[in-house]
Amino acid sequence: MATIRAVIFDFDGVLFDTEPLHFEMFRQVLRMEGVTLAPDRYQARYVGLTDQACFRAVLTDSGWSVVSAETLDRLVACKTNLMQAALRKALPVLPGVREFVGAVRETCRTAIASGAVREEIALCLELAGMTSMFEHISAAQDVRHGKPAPALYLHALDGLNRRSPLRAHECVAFEDTPHGIEAARKAGIRCVGVATTLPESRLEQADLVVPSLDTLSLSQVLAQLPR
């Protein structure tokens, strides 16, 4: 097995338990547009998409024939404001995340590749005192196509390469949705599925699935990755 030199984390559902908040804010914003979003529908079809992609998909599935860029920008801005207000009230850091990332940094470079908007990522990391734990962050605004396209992972890899050379097979990703797993694998990066948002059966395309990052070490994870 190639030496792993960098770990690239998804954000929502891997580092922070923000997926329930995302659903609630999507639902609130869509309700103002007269559109209902059911929890099971969100989990089955939309979880893991960028805000723009989620709004576009939900509205299209709800019968909207035209979803303009202006409409999407307005809905995303509204949701971002609601999310930031909610995050300032209660920061949902997942158990064991600070310890896991801190230990990873002792031997590997670290980055984030997330479909979340940069403002939400930056706010969470700042409030959790974790900003300095990541060398690079790729967010929704950095690419035209979110997950399951590989663009976010390729952007993160390019960002890490600006400091020193790194190849895709020298990285491992941590993801909590099928869209994210597909994105990492399309970028040539092996992926560990973290079953914090969805059951392990939904993450079967990952190279390895773990229940959470709590009580795990990177060496334990790497030892279980298929060679």
mmCIF file with all atom_site columns, C-alpha atoms in Angstrom:
data_model
loop_
_atom_site.group_PDB
_atom_site.id
_atom_site.type_symbol
_atom_site.label_atom_id
_atom_site.label_alt_id
_atom_site.label_comp_id
_atom_site.label_asym_id
_atom_site.label_entity_id
_atom_site.label_seq_id
_atom_site.pdbx_PDB_ins_code
_atom_site.Cartn_x
_atom_site.Cartn_y
_atom_site.Cartn_z
_atom_site.occupancy
_atom_site.B_iso_or_equiv
_atom_site.pdbx_formal_charge
_atom_site.auth_seq_id
_atom_site.auth_comp_id
_atom_site.auth_asym_id
_atom_site.auth_atom_id
_atom_site.pdbx_PDB_model_num
ATOM 1   C CA . MET A 1 1   ? 0.000   0.000  0.000   1.00 0.00 ? 1   MET A CA 1
ATOM 2   C CA . ALA A 1 2   ? 1.311   3.451  -0.932  1.00 0.00 ? 2   ALA A CA 1
ATOM 3   C CA . THR A 1 3   ? 2.306   5.675  1.954   1.00 0.00 ? 3   THR A CA 1
ATOM 4   C CA . ILE A 1 4   ? -0.533  7.998  2.961   1.00 0.00 ? 4   ILE A CA 1
ATOM 5   C CA . ARG A 1 5   ? 0.766   11.543 3.202   1.00 0.00 ? 5   ARG A CA 1
ATOM 6   C CA . ALA A 1 6   ? -2.464  13.543 3.334   1.00 0.00 ? 6   ALA A CA 1
ATOM 7   C CA . VAL A 1 7   ? -5.967  13.154 4.709   1.00 0.00 ? 7   VAL A CA 1
ATOM 8   C CA . ILE A 1 8   ? -8.812  15.087 3.089   1.00 0.00 ? 8   ILE A CA 1
ATOM 9   C CA . PHE A 1 9   ? -11.978 15.436 5.138   1.00 0.00 ? 9   PHE A CA 1
ATOM 10  C CA . ASP A 1 10  ? -15.501 16.155 4.082   1.00 0.00 ? 10  ASP A CA 1
ATOM 11  C CA . PHE A 1 11  ? -17.023 18.663 6.488   1.00 0.00 ? 11  PHE A CA 1
ATOM 12  C CA . ASP A 1 12  ? -20.738 18.161 7.131   1.00 0.00 ? 12  ASP A CA 1
ATOM 13  C CA . GLY A 1 13  ? -21.381 14.822 8.807   1.00 0.00 ? 13  GLY A CA 1
ATOM 14  C CA . VAL A 1 14  ? -17.696 13.942 9.157   1.00 0.00 ? 14  VAL A CA 1
ATOM 15  C CA . LEU A 1 15  ? -16.246 16.733 11.293  1.00 0.00 ? 15  LEU A CA 1
ATOM 16  C CA . PHE A 1 16  ? -19.444 18.458 12.424  1.00 0.00 ? 16  PHE A CA 1
ATOM 17  C CA . ASP A 1 17  ? -22.923 17.018 12.902  1.00 0.00 ? 17  ASP A CA 1
ATOM 18  C CA . THR A 1 18  ? -24.472 19.663 10.705  1.00 0.00 ? 18  THR A CA 1
ATOM 19  C CA . GLU A 1 19  ? -26.537 17.496 8.335   1.00 0.00 ? 19  GLU A CA 1
ATOM 20  C CA . PRO A 1 20  ? -29.700 17.774 10.503  1.00 0.00 ? 20  PRO A CA 1
ATOM 21  C CA . LEU A 1 21  ? -29.249 21.560 10.545  1.00 0.00 ? 21  LEU A CA 1
ATOM 22  C CA . HIS A 1 22  ? -28.802 21.643 6.775   1.00 0.00 ? 22  HIS A CA 1
ATOM 23  C CA . PHE A 1 23  ? -32.034 19.731 6.299   1.00 0.00 ? 23  PHE A CA 1
ATOM 24  C CA . GLU A 1 24  ? -33.959 22.010 8.633   1.00 0.00 ? 24  GLU A CA 1
ATOM 25  C CA . MET A 1 25  ? -32.661 25.161 6.914   1.00 0.00 ? 25  MET A CA 1
ATOM 26  C CA . PHE A 1 26  ? -33.352 23.752 3.451   1.00 0.00 ? 26  PHE A CA 1
ATOM 27  C CA . ARG A 1 27  ? -36.868 22.936 4.629   1.00 0.00 ? 27  ARG A CA 1
ATOM 28  C CA . GLN A 1 28  ? -37.435 26.418 6.077   1.00 0.00 ? 28  GLN A CA 1
ATOM 29  C CA . VAL A 1 29  ? -36.232 28.221 2.958   1.00 0.00 ? 29  VAL A CA 1
ATOM 30  C CA . LEU A 1 30  ? -38.156 25.947 0.596   1.00 0.00 ? 30  LEU A CA 1
ATOM 31  C CA . ARG A 1 31  ? -41.309 26.346 2.667   1.00 0.00 ? 31  ARG A CA 1
ATOM 32  C CA . MET A 1 32  ? -41.167 30.072 1.911   1.00 0.00 ? 32  MET A CA 1
ATOM 33  C CA . GLU A 1 33  ? -41.253 29.103 -1.780  1.00 0.00 ? 33  GLU A CA 1
ATOM 34  C CA . GLY A 1 34  ? -44.269 26.852 -1.230  1.00 0.00 ? 34  GLY A CA 1
ATOM 35  C CA . VAL A 1 35  ? -42.234 23.658 -1.545  1.00 0.00 ? 35  VAL A CA 1
ATOM 36  C CA . THR A 1 36  ? -42.272 20.818 0.995   1.00 0.00 ? 36  THR A CA 1
ATOM 37  C CA . LEU A 1 37  ? -39.115 18.773 1.659   1.00 0.00 ? 37  LEU A CA 1
ATOM 38  C CA . ALA A 1 38  ? -39.614 15.475 3.488   1.00 0.00 ? 38  ALA A CA 1
ATOM 39  C CA . PRO A 1 39  ? -36.791 13.987 5.613   1.00 0.00 ? 39  PRO A CA 1
ATOM 40  C CA . ASP A 1 40  ? -36.768 10.625 3.835   1.00 0.00 ? 40  ASP A CA 1
ATOM 41  C CA . ARG A 1 41  ? -36.676 12.320 0.430   1.00 0.00 ? 41  ARG A CA 1
ATOM 42  C CA . TYR A 1 42  ? -33.762 14.495 1.521   1.00 0.00 ? 42  TYR A CA 1
ATOM 43  C CA . GLN A 1 43  ? -31.806 11.511 2.837   1.00 0.00 ? 43  GLN A CA 1
ATOM 44  C CA . ALA A 1 44  ? -32.483 9.415  -0.245  1.00 0.00 ? 44  ALA A CA 1
ATOM 45  C CA . ARG A 1 45  ? -31.763 11.982 -2.941  1.00 0.00 ? 45  ARG A CA 1
ATOM 46  C CA . TYR A 1 46  ? -30.260 15.277 -1.850  1.00 0.00 ? 46  TYR A CA 1
ATOM 47  C CA . VAL A 1 47  ? -27.939 14.776 1.121   1.00 0.00 ? 47  VAL A CA 1
ATOM 48  C CA . GLY A 1 48  ? -24.351 15.571 0.198   1.00 0.00 ? 48  GLY A CA 1
ATOM 49  C CA . LEU A 1 49  ? -25.196 18.004 -2.606  1.00 0.00 ? 49  LEU A CA 1
ATOM 50  C CA . THR A 1 50  ? -24.063 21.618 -2.546  1.00 0.00 ? 50  THR A CA 1
ATOM 51  C CA . ASP A 1 51  ? -26.661 24.189 -1.533  1.00 0.00 ? 51  ASP A CA 1
ATOM 52  C CA . GLN A 1 52  ? -27.130 25.328 -5.120  1.00 0.00 ? 52  GLN A CA 1
ATOM 53  C CA . ALA A 1 53  ? -27.402 21.778 -6.456  1.00 0.00 ? 53  ALA A CA 1
ATOM 54  C CA . CYS A 1 54  ? -29.848 20.799 -3.717  1.00 0.00 ? 54  CYS A CA 1
ATOM 55  C CA . PHE A 1 55  ? -32.138 23.764 -4.268  1.00 0.00 ? 55  PHE A CA 1
ATOM 56  C CA . ARG A 1 56  ? -32.038 23.266 -8.035  1.00 0.00 ? 56  ARG A CA 1
ATOM 57  C CA . ALA A 1 57  ? -32.804 19.538 -7.741  1.00 0.00 ? 57  ALA A CA 1
ATOM 58  C CA . VAL A 1 58  ? -35.637 19.966 -5.237  1.00 0.00 ? 58  VAL A CA 1
ATOM 59  C CA . LEU A 1 59  ? -37.291 22.754 -7.210  1.00 0.00 ? 59  LEU A CA 1
ATOM 60  C CA . THR A 1 60  ? -36.933 20.876 -10.484 1.00 0.00 ? 60  THR A CA 1
ATOM 61  C CA . ASP A 1 61  ? -38.357 17.721 -8.911  1.00 0.00 ? 61  ASP A CA 1
ATOM 62  C CA . SER A 1 62  ? -41.219 19.838 -7.569  1.00 0.00 ? 62  SER A CA 1
ATOM 63  C CA . GLY A 1 63  ? -42.214 20.907 -11.064 1.00 0.00 ? 63  GLY A CA 1
ATOM 64  C CA . TRP A 1 64  ? -40.406 24.201 -11.512 1.00 0.00 ? 64  TRP A CA 1
ATOM 65  C CA . SER A 1 65  ? -39.628 24.498 -15.227 1.00 0.00 ? 65  SER A CA 1
ATOM 66  C CA . VAL A 1 66  ? -37.155 27.360 -14.732 1.00 0.00 ? 66  VAL A CA 1
ATOM 67  C CA . VAL A 1 67  ? -34.799 27.819 -11.778 1.00 0.00 ? 67  VAL A CA 1
ATOM 68  C CA . SER A 1 68  ? -32.783 30.965 -12.447 1.00 0.00 ? 68  SER A CA 1
ATOM 69  C CA . ALA A 1 69  ? -29.318 31.739 -11.142 1.00 0.00 ? 69  ALA A CA 1
ATOM 70  C CA . GLU A 1 70  ? -30.776 34.748 -9.317  1.00 0.00 ? 70  GLU A CA 1
ATOM 71  C CA . THR A 1 71  ? -33.286 32.531 -7.530  1.00 0.00 ? 71  THR A CA 1
ATOM 72  C CA . LEU A 1 72  ? -30.581 30.082 -6.508  1.00 0.00 ? 72  LEU A CA 1
ATOM 73  C CA . ASP A 1 73  ? -28.323 32.865 -5.223  1.00 0.00 ? 73  ASP A CA 1
ATOM 74  C CA . ARG A 1 74  ? -31.189 34.275 -3.170  1.00 0.00 ? 74  ARG A CA 1
ATOM 75  C CA . LEU A 1 75  ? -32.103 30.913 -1.639  1.00 0.00 ? 75  LEU A CA 1
ATOM 76  C CA . VAL A 1 76  ? -28.487 30.026 -0.854  1.00 0.00 ? 76  VAL A CA 1
ATOM 77  C CA . ALA A 1 77  ? -27.893 33.404 0.798   1.00 0.00 ? 77  ALA A CA 1
ATOM 78  C CA . CYS A 1 78  ? -31.023 32.980 2.913   1.00 0.00 ? 78  CYS A CA 1
ATOM 79  C CA . LYS A 1 79  ? -30.005 29.483 3.998   1.00 0.00 ? 79  LYS A CA 1
ATOM 80  C CA . THR A 1 80  ? -26.453 30.619 4.774   1.00 0.00 ? 80  THR A CA 1
ATOM 81  C CA . ASN A 1 81  ? -27.756 33.339 7.098   1.00 0.00 ? 81  ASN A CA 1
ATOM 82  C CA . LEU A 1 82  ? -30.025 30.857 8.884   1.00 0.00 ? 82  LEU A CA 1
ATOM 83  C CA . MET A 1 83  ? -27.192 28.319 9.221   1.00 0.00 ? 83  MET A CA 1
ATOM 84  C CA . GLN A 1 84  ? -24.752 30.832 10.659  1.00 0.00 ? 84  GLN A CA 1
ATOM 85  C CA . ALA A 1 85  ? -27.281 31.965 13.247  1.00 0.00 ? 85  ALA A CA 1
ATOM 86  C CA . ALA A 1 86  ? -27.985 28.362 14.252  1.00 0.00 ? 86  ALA A CA 1
ATOM 87  C CA . LEU A 1 87  ? -24.293 27.441 14.439  1.00 0.00 ? 87  LEU A CA 1
ATOM 88  C CA . ARG A 1 88  ? -23.560 30.346 16.772  1.00 0.00 ? 88  ARG A CA 1
ATOM 89  C CA . LYS A 1 89  ? -26.196 29.013 19.159  1.00 0.00 ? 89  LYS A CA 1
ATOM 90  C CA . ALA A 1 90  ? -24.965 25.402 19.257  1.00 0.00 ? 90  ALA A CA 1
ATOM 91  C CA . LEU A 1 91  ? -21.795 24.121 17.598  1.00 0.00 ? 91  LEU A CA 1
ATOM 92  C CA . PRO A 1 92  ? -22.242 20.432 16.751  1.00 0.00 ? 92  PRO A CA 1
ATOM 93  C CA . VAL A 1 93  ? -18.678 19.080 16.735  1.00 0.00 ? 93  VAL A CA 1
ATOM 94  C CA . LEU A 1 94  ? -18.803 15.302 16.395  1.00 0.00 ? 94  LEU A CA 1
ATOM 95  C CA . PRO A 1 95  ? -17.297 13.246 19.259  1.00 0.00 ? 95  PRO A CA 1
ATOM 96  C CA . GLY A 1 96  ? -13.600 12.504 18.914  1.00 0.00 ? 96  GLY A CA 1
ATOM 97  C CA . VAL A 1 97  ? -13.070 14.778 15.916  1.00 0.00 ? 97  VAL A CA 1
ATOM 98  C CA . ARG A 1 98  ? -10.663 17.232 17.545  1.00 0.00 ? 98  ARG A CA 1
ATOM 99  C CA . GLU A 1 99  ? -8.565  14.380 18.901  1.00 0.00 ? 99  GLU A CA 1
ATOM 100 C CA . PHE A 1 100 ? -8.599  12.452 15.620  1.00 0.00 ? 100 PHE A CA 1
ATOM 101 C CA . VAL A 1 101 ? -7.620  15.420 13.454  1.00 0.00 ? 101 VAL A CA 1
ATOM 102 C CA . GLY A 1 102 ? -4.999  16.506 15.961  1.00 0.00 ? 102 GLY A CA 1
ATOM 103 C CA . ALA A 1 103 ? -3.409  13.055 15.855  1.00 0.00 ? 103 ALA A CA 1
ATOM 104 C CA . VAL A 1 104 ? -3.590  12.917 12.045  1.00 0.00 ? 104 VAL A CA 1
ATOM 105 C CA . ARG A 1 105 ? -1.643  16.183 11.815  1.00 0.00 ? 105 ARG A CA 1
ATOM 106 C CA . GLU A 1 106 ? 1.300   14.580 13.563  1.00 0.00 ? 106 GLU A CA 1
ATOM 107 C CA . THR A 1 107 ? 2.034   12.394 10.522  1.00 0.00 ? 107 THR A CA 1
ATOM 108 C CA . CYS A 1 108 ? -0.054  13.711 7.603   1.00 0.00 ? 108 CYS A CA 1
ATOM 109 C CA . ARG A 1 109 ? -1.095  16.887 5.886   1.00 0.00 ? 109 ARG A CA 1
ATOM 110 C CA . THR A 1 110 ? -4.768  17.772 6.296   1.00 0.00 ? 110 THR A CA 1
ATOM 111 C CA . ALA A 1 111 ? -7.355  19.450 4.076   1.00 0.00 ? 111 ALA A CA 1
ATOM 112 C CA . ILE A 1 112 ? -11.100 19.856 3.721   1.00 0.00 ? 112 ILE A CA 1
ATOM 113 C CA . ALA A 1 113 ? -13.064 19.223 0.513   1.00 0.00 ? 113 ALA A CA 1
ATOM 114 C CA . SER A 1 114 ? -16.657 20.194 1.174   1.00 0.00 ? 114 SER A CA 1
ATOM 115 C CA . GLY A 1 115 ? -19.736 21.255 -0.710  1.00 0.00 ? 115 GLY A CA 1
ATOM 116 C CA . ALA A 1 116 ? -20.571 23.603 2.162   1.00 0.00 ? 116 ALA A CA 1
ATOM 117 C CA . VAL A 1 117 ? -20.113 27.321 1.607   1.00 0.00 ? 117 VAL A CA 1
ATOM 118 C CA . ARG A 1 118 ? -16.827 28.716 2.895   1.00 0.00 ? 118 ARG A CA 1
ATOM 119 C CA . GLU A 1 119 ? -18.500 31.017 5.419   1.00 0.00 ? 119 GLU A CA 1
ATOM 120 C CA . GLU A 1 120 ? -20.068 28.063 7.254   1.00 0.00 ? 120 GLU A CA 1
ATOM 121 C CA . ILE A 1 121 ? -16.844 26.058 7.283   1.00 0.00 ? 121 ILE A CA 1
ATOM 122 C CA . ALA A 1 122 ? -14.797 29.011 8.520   1.00 0.00 ? 122 ALA A CA 1
ATOM 123 C CA . LEU A 1 123 ? -17.310 29.855 11.244  1.00 0.00 ? 123 LEU A CA 1
ATOM 124 C CA . CYS A 1 124 ? -17.445 26.300 12.596  1.00 0.00 ? 124 CYS A CA 1
ATOM 125 C CA . LEU A 1 125 ? -13.668 25.911 12.613  1.00 0.00 ? 125 LEU A CA 1
ATOM 126 C CA . GLU A 1 126 ? -13.219 29.275 14.294  1.00 0.00 ? 126 GLU A CA 1
ATOM 127 C CA . LEU A 1 127 ? -15.775 28.570 17.016  1.00 0.00 ? 127 LEU A CA 1
ATOM 128 C CA . ALA A 1 128 ? -14.295 25.117 17.605  1.00 0.00 ? 128 ALA A CA 1
ATOM 129 C CA . GLY A 1 129 ? -10.718 26.414 17.709  1.00 0.00 ? 129 GLY A CA 1
ATOM 130 C CA . MET A 1 130 ? -9.778  24.172 14.763  1.00 0.00 ? 130 MET A CA 1
ATOM 131 C CA . THR A 1 131 ? -8.870  26.694 12.043  1.00 0.00 ? 131 THR A CA 1
ATOM 132 C CA . SER A 1 132 ? -5.142  25.989 12.242  1.00 0.00 ? 132 SER A CA 1
ATOM 133 C CA . MET A 1 133 ? -5.657  22.233 11.965  1.00 0.00 ? 133 MET A CA 1
ATOM 134 C CA . PHE A 1 134 ? -6.120  22.332 8.179   1.00 0.00 ? 134 PHE A CA 1
ATOM 135 C CA . GLU A 1 135 ? -3.574  23.304 5.572   1.00 0.00 ? 135 GLU A CA 1
ATOM 136 C CA . HIS A 1 136 ? -6.142  23.862 2.837   1.00 0.00 ? 136 HIS A CA 1
ATOM 137 C CA . ILE A 1 137 ? -9.924  24.198 2.436   1.00 0.00 ? 137 ILE A CA 1
ATOM 138 C CA . SER A 1 138 ? -11.880 23.659 -0.784  1.00 0.00 ? 138 SER A CA 1
ATOM 139 C CA . ALA A 1 139 ? -15.481 24.868 -0.509  1.00 0.00 ? 139 ALA A CA 1
ATOM 140 C CA . ALA A 1 140 ? -18.556 25.163 -2.700  1.00 0.00 ? 140 ALA A CA 1
ATOM 141 C CA . GLN A 1 141 ? -17.488 28.493 -4.196  1.00 0.00 ? 141 GLN A CA 1
ATOM 142 C CA . ASP A 1 142 ? -14.233 27.028 -5.502  1.00 0.00 ? 142 ASP A CA 1
ATOM 143 C CA . VAL A 1 143 ? -15.703 24.760 -8.196  1.00 0.00 ? 143 VAL A CA 1
ATOM 144 C CA . ARG A 1 144 ? -18.476 24.790 -10.766 1.00 0.00 ? 144 ARG A CA 1
ATOM 145 C CA . HIS A 1 145 ? -19.580 21.219 -10.116 1.00 0.00 ? 145 HIS A CA 1
ATOM 146 C CA . GLY A 1 146 ? -20.034 19.827 -6.611  1.00 0.00 ? 146 GLY A CA 1
ATOM 147 C CA . LYS A 1 147 ? -20.040 16.221 -5.503  1.00 0.00 ? 147 LYS A CA 1
ATOM 148 C CA . PRO A 1 148 ? -20.455 13.581 -6.937  1.00 0.00 ? 148 PRO A CA 1
ATOM 149 C CA . ALA A 1 149 ? -18.189 15.272 -9.503  1.00 0.00 ? 149 ALA A CA 1
ATOM 150 C CA . PRO A 1 150 ? -14.520 15.012 -8.463  1.00 0.00 ? 150 PRO A CA 1
ATOM 151 C CA . ALA A 1 151 ? -13.848 18.753 -8.781  1.00 0.00 ? 151 ALA A CA 1
ATOM 152 C CA . LEU A 1 152 ? -13.703 19.521 -5.045  1.00 0.00 ? 152 LEU A CA 1
ATOM 153 C CA . TYR A 1 153 ? -11.170 16.766 -4.399  1.00 0.00 ? 153 TYR A CA 1
ATOM 154 C CA . LEU A 1 154 ? -9.088  17.744 -7.412  1.00 0.00 ? 154 LEU A CA 1
ATOM 155 C CA . HIS A 1 155 ? -9.181  21.360 -6.190  1.00 0.00 ? 155 HIS A CA 1
ATOM 156 C CA . ALA A 1 156 ? -8.034  20.286 -2.726  1.00 0.00 ? 156 ALA A CA 1
ATOM 157 C CA . LEU A 1 157 ? -5.255  18.164 -4.212  1.00 0.00 ? 157 LEU A CA 1
ATOM 158 C CA . ASP A 1 158 ? -4.135  21.111 -6.335  1.00 0.00 ? 158 ASP A CA 1
ATOM 159 C CA . GLY A 1 159 ? -4.166  23.344 -3.273  1.00 0.00 ? 159 GLY A CA 1
ATOM 160 C CA . LEU A 1 160 ? -1.960  20.930 -1.339  1.00 0.00 ? 160 LEU A CA 1
ATOM 161 C CA . ASN A 1 161 ? 0.365   20.624 -4.322  1.00 0.00 ? 161 ASN A CA 1
ATOM 162 C CA . ARG A 1 162 ? 1.085   24.331 -4.277  1.00 0.00 ? 162 ARG A CA 1
ATOM 163 C CA . ARG A 1 163 ? 3.115   23.750 -1.136  1.00 0.00 ? 163 ARG A CA 1
ATOM 164 C CA . SER A 1 164 ? 4.780   20.446 -2.043  1.00 0.00 ? 164 SER A CA 1
ATOM 165 C CA . PRO A 1 165 ? 4.123   17.632 -4.558  1.00 0.00 ? 165 PRO A CA 1
ATOM 166 C CA . LEU A 1 166 ? 1.418   15.127 -3.666  1.00 0.00 ? 166 LEU A CA 1
ATOM 167 C CA . ARG A 1 167 ? -0.357  12.454 -5.692  1.00 0.00 ? 167 ARG A CA 1
ATOM 168 C CA . ALA A 1 168 ? -3.930  11.240 -5.393  1.00 0.00 ? 168 ALA A CA 1
ATOM 169 C CA . HIS A 1 169 ? -2.912  7.729  -4.333  1.00 0.00 ? 169 HIS A CA 1
ATOM 170 C CA . GLU A 1 170 ? -1.008  9.261  -1.407  1.00 0.00 ? 170 GLU A CA 1
ATOM 171 C CA . CYS A 1 171 ? -4.261  10.657 0.013   1.00 0.00 ? 171 CYS A CA 1
ATOM 172 C CA . VAL A 1 172 ? -7.247  9.185  1.787   1.00 0.00 ? 172 VAL A CA 1
ATOM 173 C CA . ALA A 1 173 ? -10.644 10.843 2.091   1.00 0.00 ? 173 ALA A CA 1
ATOM 174 C CA . PHE A 1 174 ? -13.282 10.638 4.818   1.00 0.00 ? 174 PHE A CA 1
ATOM 175 C CA . GLU A 1 175 ? -16.878 10.943 3.611   1.00 0.00 ? 175 GLU A CA 1
ATOM 176 C CA . ASP A 1 176 ? -20.380 10.321 4.963   1.00 0.00 ? 176 ASP A CA 1
ATOM 177 C CA . THR A 1 177 ? -22.514 10.175 1.791   1.00 0.00 ? 177 THR A CA 1
ATOM 178 C CA . PRO A 1 178 ? -22.552 8.232  -1.489  1.00 0.00 ? 178 PRO A CA 1
ATOM 179 C CA . HIS A 1 179 ? -22.109 11.498 -3.423  1.00 0.00 ? 179 HIS A CA 1
ATOM 180 C CA . GLY A 1 180 ? -18.939 12.264 -1.483  1.00 0.00 ? 180 GLY A CA 1
ATOM 181 C CA . ILE A 1 181 ? -17.549 8.755  -1.811  1.00 0.00 ? 181 ILE A CA 1
ATOM 182 C CA . GLU A 1 182 ? -18.109 8.843  -5.568  1.00 0.00 ? 182 GLU A CA 1
ATOM 183 C CA . ALA A 1 183 ? -16.369 12.217 -5.804  1.00 0.00 ? 183 ALA A CA 1
ATOM 184 C CA . ALA A 1 184 ? -13.280 11.016 -3.957  1.00 0.00 ? 184 ALA A CA 1
ATOM 185 C CA . ARG A 1 185 ? -12.996 7.807  -5.942  1.00 0.00 ? 185 ARG A CA 1
ATOM 186 C CA . LYS A 1 186 ? -13.396 9.658  -9.274  1.00 0.00 ? 186 LYS A CA 1
ATOM 187 C CA . ALA A 1 187 ? -10.466 11.818 -8.187  1.00 0.00 ? 187 ALA A CA 1
ATOM 188 C CA . GLY A 1 188 ? -8.372  8.701  -7.660  1.00 0.00 ? 188 GLY A CA 1
ATOM 189 C CA . ILE A 1 189 ? -8.459  8.997  -3.872  1.00 0.00 ? 189 ILE A CA 1
ATOM 190 C CA . ARG A 1 190 ? -9.328  6.060  -1.658  1.00 0.00 ? 190 ARG A CA 1
ATOM 191 C CA . CYS A 1 191 ? -12.214 6.759  0.663   1.00 0.00 ? 191 CYS A CA 1
ATOM 192 C CA . VAL A 1 192 ? -13.291 5.824  4.165   1.00 0.00 ? 192 VAL A CA 1
ATOM 193 C CA . GLY A 1 193 ? -17.033 6.024  4.718   1.00 0.00 ? 193 GLY A CA 1
ATOM 194 C CA . VAL A 1 194 ? -18.088 7.382  8.115   1.00 0.00 ? 194 VAL A CA 1
ATOM 195 C CA . ALA A 1 195 ? -21.570 6.182  9.141   1.00 0.00 ? 195 ALA A CA 1
ATOM 196 C CA . THR A 1 196 ? -22.593 9.261  11.095  1.00 0.00 ? 196 THR A CA 1
ATOM 197 C CA . THR A 1 197 ? -25.270 10.490 8.685   1.00 0.00 ? 197 THR A CA 1
ATOM 198 C CA . LEU A 1 198 ? -26.376 7.356  6.836   1.00 0.00 ? 198 LEU A CA 1
ATOM 199 C CA . PRO A 1 199 ? -26.304 3.631  7.694   1.00 0.00 ? 199 PRO A CA 1
ATOM 200 C CA . GLU A 1 200 ? -23.223 1.650  6.696   1.00 0.00 ? 200 GLU A CA 1
ATOM 201 C CA . SER A 1 201 ? -25.216 -0.110 3.959   1.00 0.00 ? 201 SER A CA 1
ATOM 202 C CA . ARG A 1 202 ? -25.515 3.224  2.077   1.00 0.00 ? 202 ARG A CA 1
ATOM 203 C CA . LEU A 1 203 ? -21.725 3.663  2.075   1.00 0.00 ? 203 LEU A CA 1
ATOM 204 C CA . GLU A 1 204 ? -20.739 0.365  0.521   1.00 0.00 ? 204 GLU A CA 1
ATOM 205 C CA . GLN A 1 205 ? -18.851 2.008  -2.364  1.00 0.00 ? 205 GLN A CA 1
ATOM 206 C CA . ALA A 1 206 ? -16.217 3.241  0.093   1.00 0.00 ? 206 ALA A CA 1
ATOM 207 C CA . ASP A 1 207 ? -12.969 1.298  0.449   1.00 0.00 ? 207 ASP A CA 1
ATOM 208 C CA . LEU A 1 208 ? -13.687 0.981  4.170   1.00 0.00 ? 208 LEU A CA 1
ATOM 209 C CA . VAL A 1 209 ? -16.612 1.963  6.405   1.00 0.00 ? 209 VAL A CA 1
ATOM 210 C CA . VAL A 1 210 ? -16.261 2.966  10.062  1.00 0.00 ? 210 VAL A CA 1
ATOM 211 C CA . PRO A 1 211 ? -19.033 3.904  12.518  1.00 0.00 ? 211 PRO A CA 1
ATOM 212 C CA . SER A 1 212 ? -17.411 7.196  13.549  1.00 0.00 ? 212 SER A CA 1
ATOM 213 C CA . LEU A 1 213 ? -14.029 8.842  14.154  1.00 0.00 ? 213 LEU A CA 1
ATOM 214 C CA . ASP A 1 214 ? -14.470 8.548  17.909  1.00 0.00 ? 214 ASP A CA 1
ATOM 215 C CA . THR A 1 215 ? -11.932 6.181  19.553  1.00 0.00 ? 215 THR A CA 1
ATOM 216 C CA . LEU A 1 216 ? -10.272 5.470  16.170  1.00 0.00 ? 216 LEU A CA 1
ATOM 217 C CA . SER A 1 217 ? -6.689  6.199  15.174  1.00 0.00 ? 217 SER A CA 1
ATOM 218 C CA . LEU A 1 218 ? -5.445  6.836  11.653  1.00 0.00 ? 218 LEU A CA 1
ATOM 219 C CA . SER A 1 219 ? -3.111  3.876  11.893  1.00 0.00 ? 219 SER A CA 1
ATOM 220 C CA . GLN A 1 220 ? -6.059  1.594  12.689  1.00 0.00 ? 220 GLN A CA 1
ATOM 221 C CA . VAL A 1 221 ? -7.945  2.947  9.678   1.00 0.00 ? 221 VAL A CA 1
ATOM 222 C CA . LEU A 1 222 ? -5.013  2.591  7.285   1.00 0.00 ? 222 LEU A CA 1
ATOM 223 C CA . ALA A 1 223 ? -4.332  -0.943 8.481   1.00 0.00 ? 223 ALA A CA 1
ATOM 224 C CA . GLN A 1 224 ? -7.860  -1.930 7.421   1.00 0.00 ? 224 GLN A CA 1
ATOM 225 C CA . LEU A 1 225 ? -7.817  -0.255 4.011   1.00 0.00 ? 225 LEU A CA 1
ATOM 226 C CA . PRO A 1 226 ? -7.658  -2.805 1.170   1.00 0.00 ? 226 PRO A CA 1
ATOM 227 C CA . ARG A 1 227 ? -4.193  -3.086 -0.298  1.00 0.00 ? 227 ARG A CA 1
#
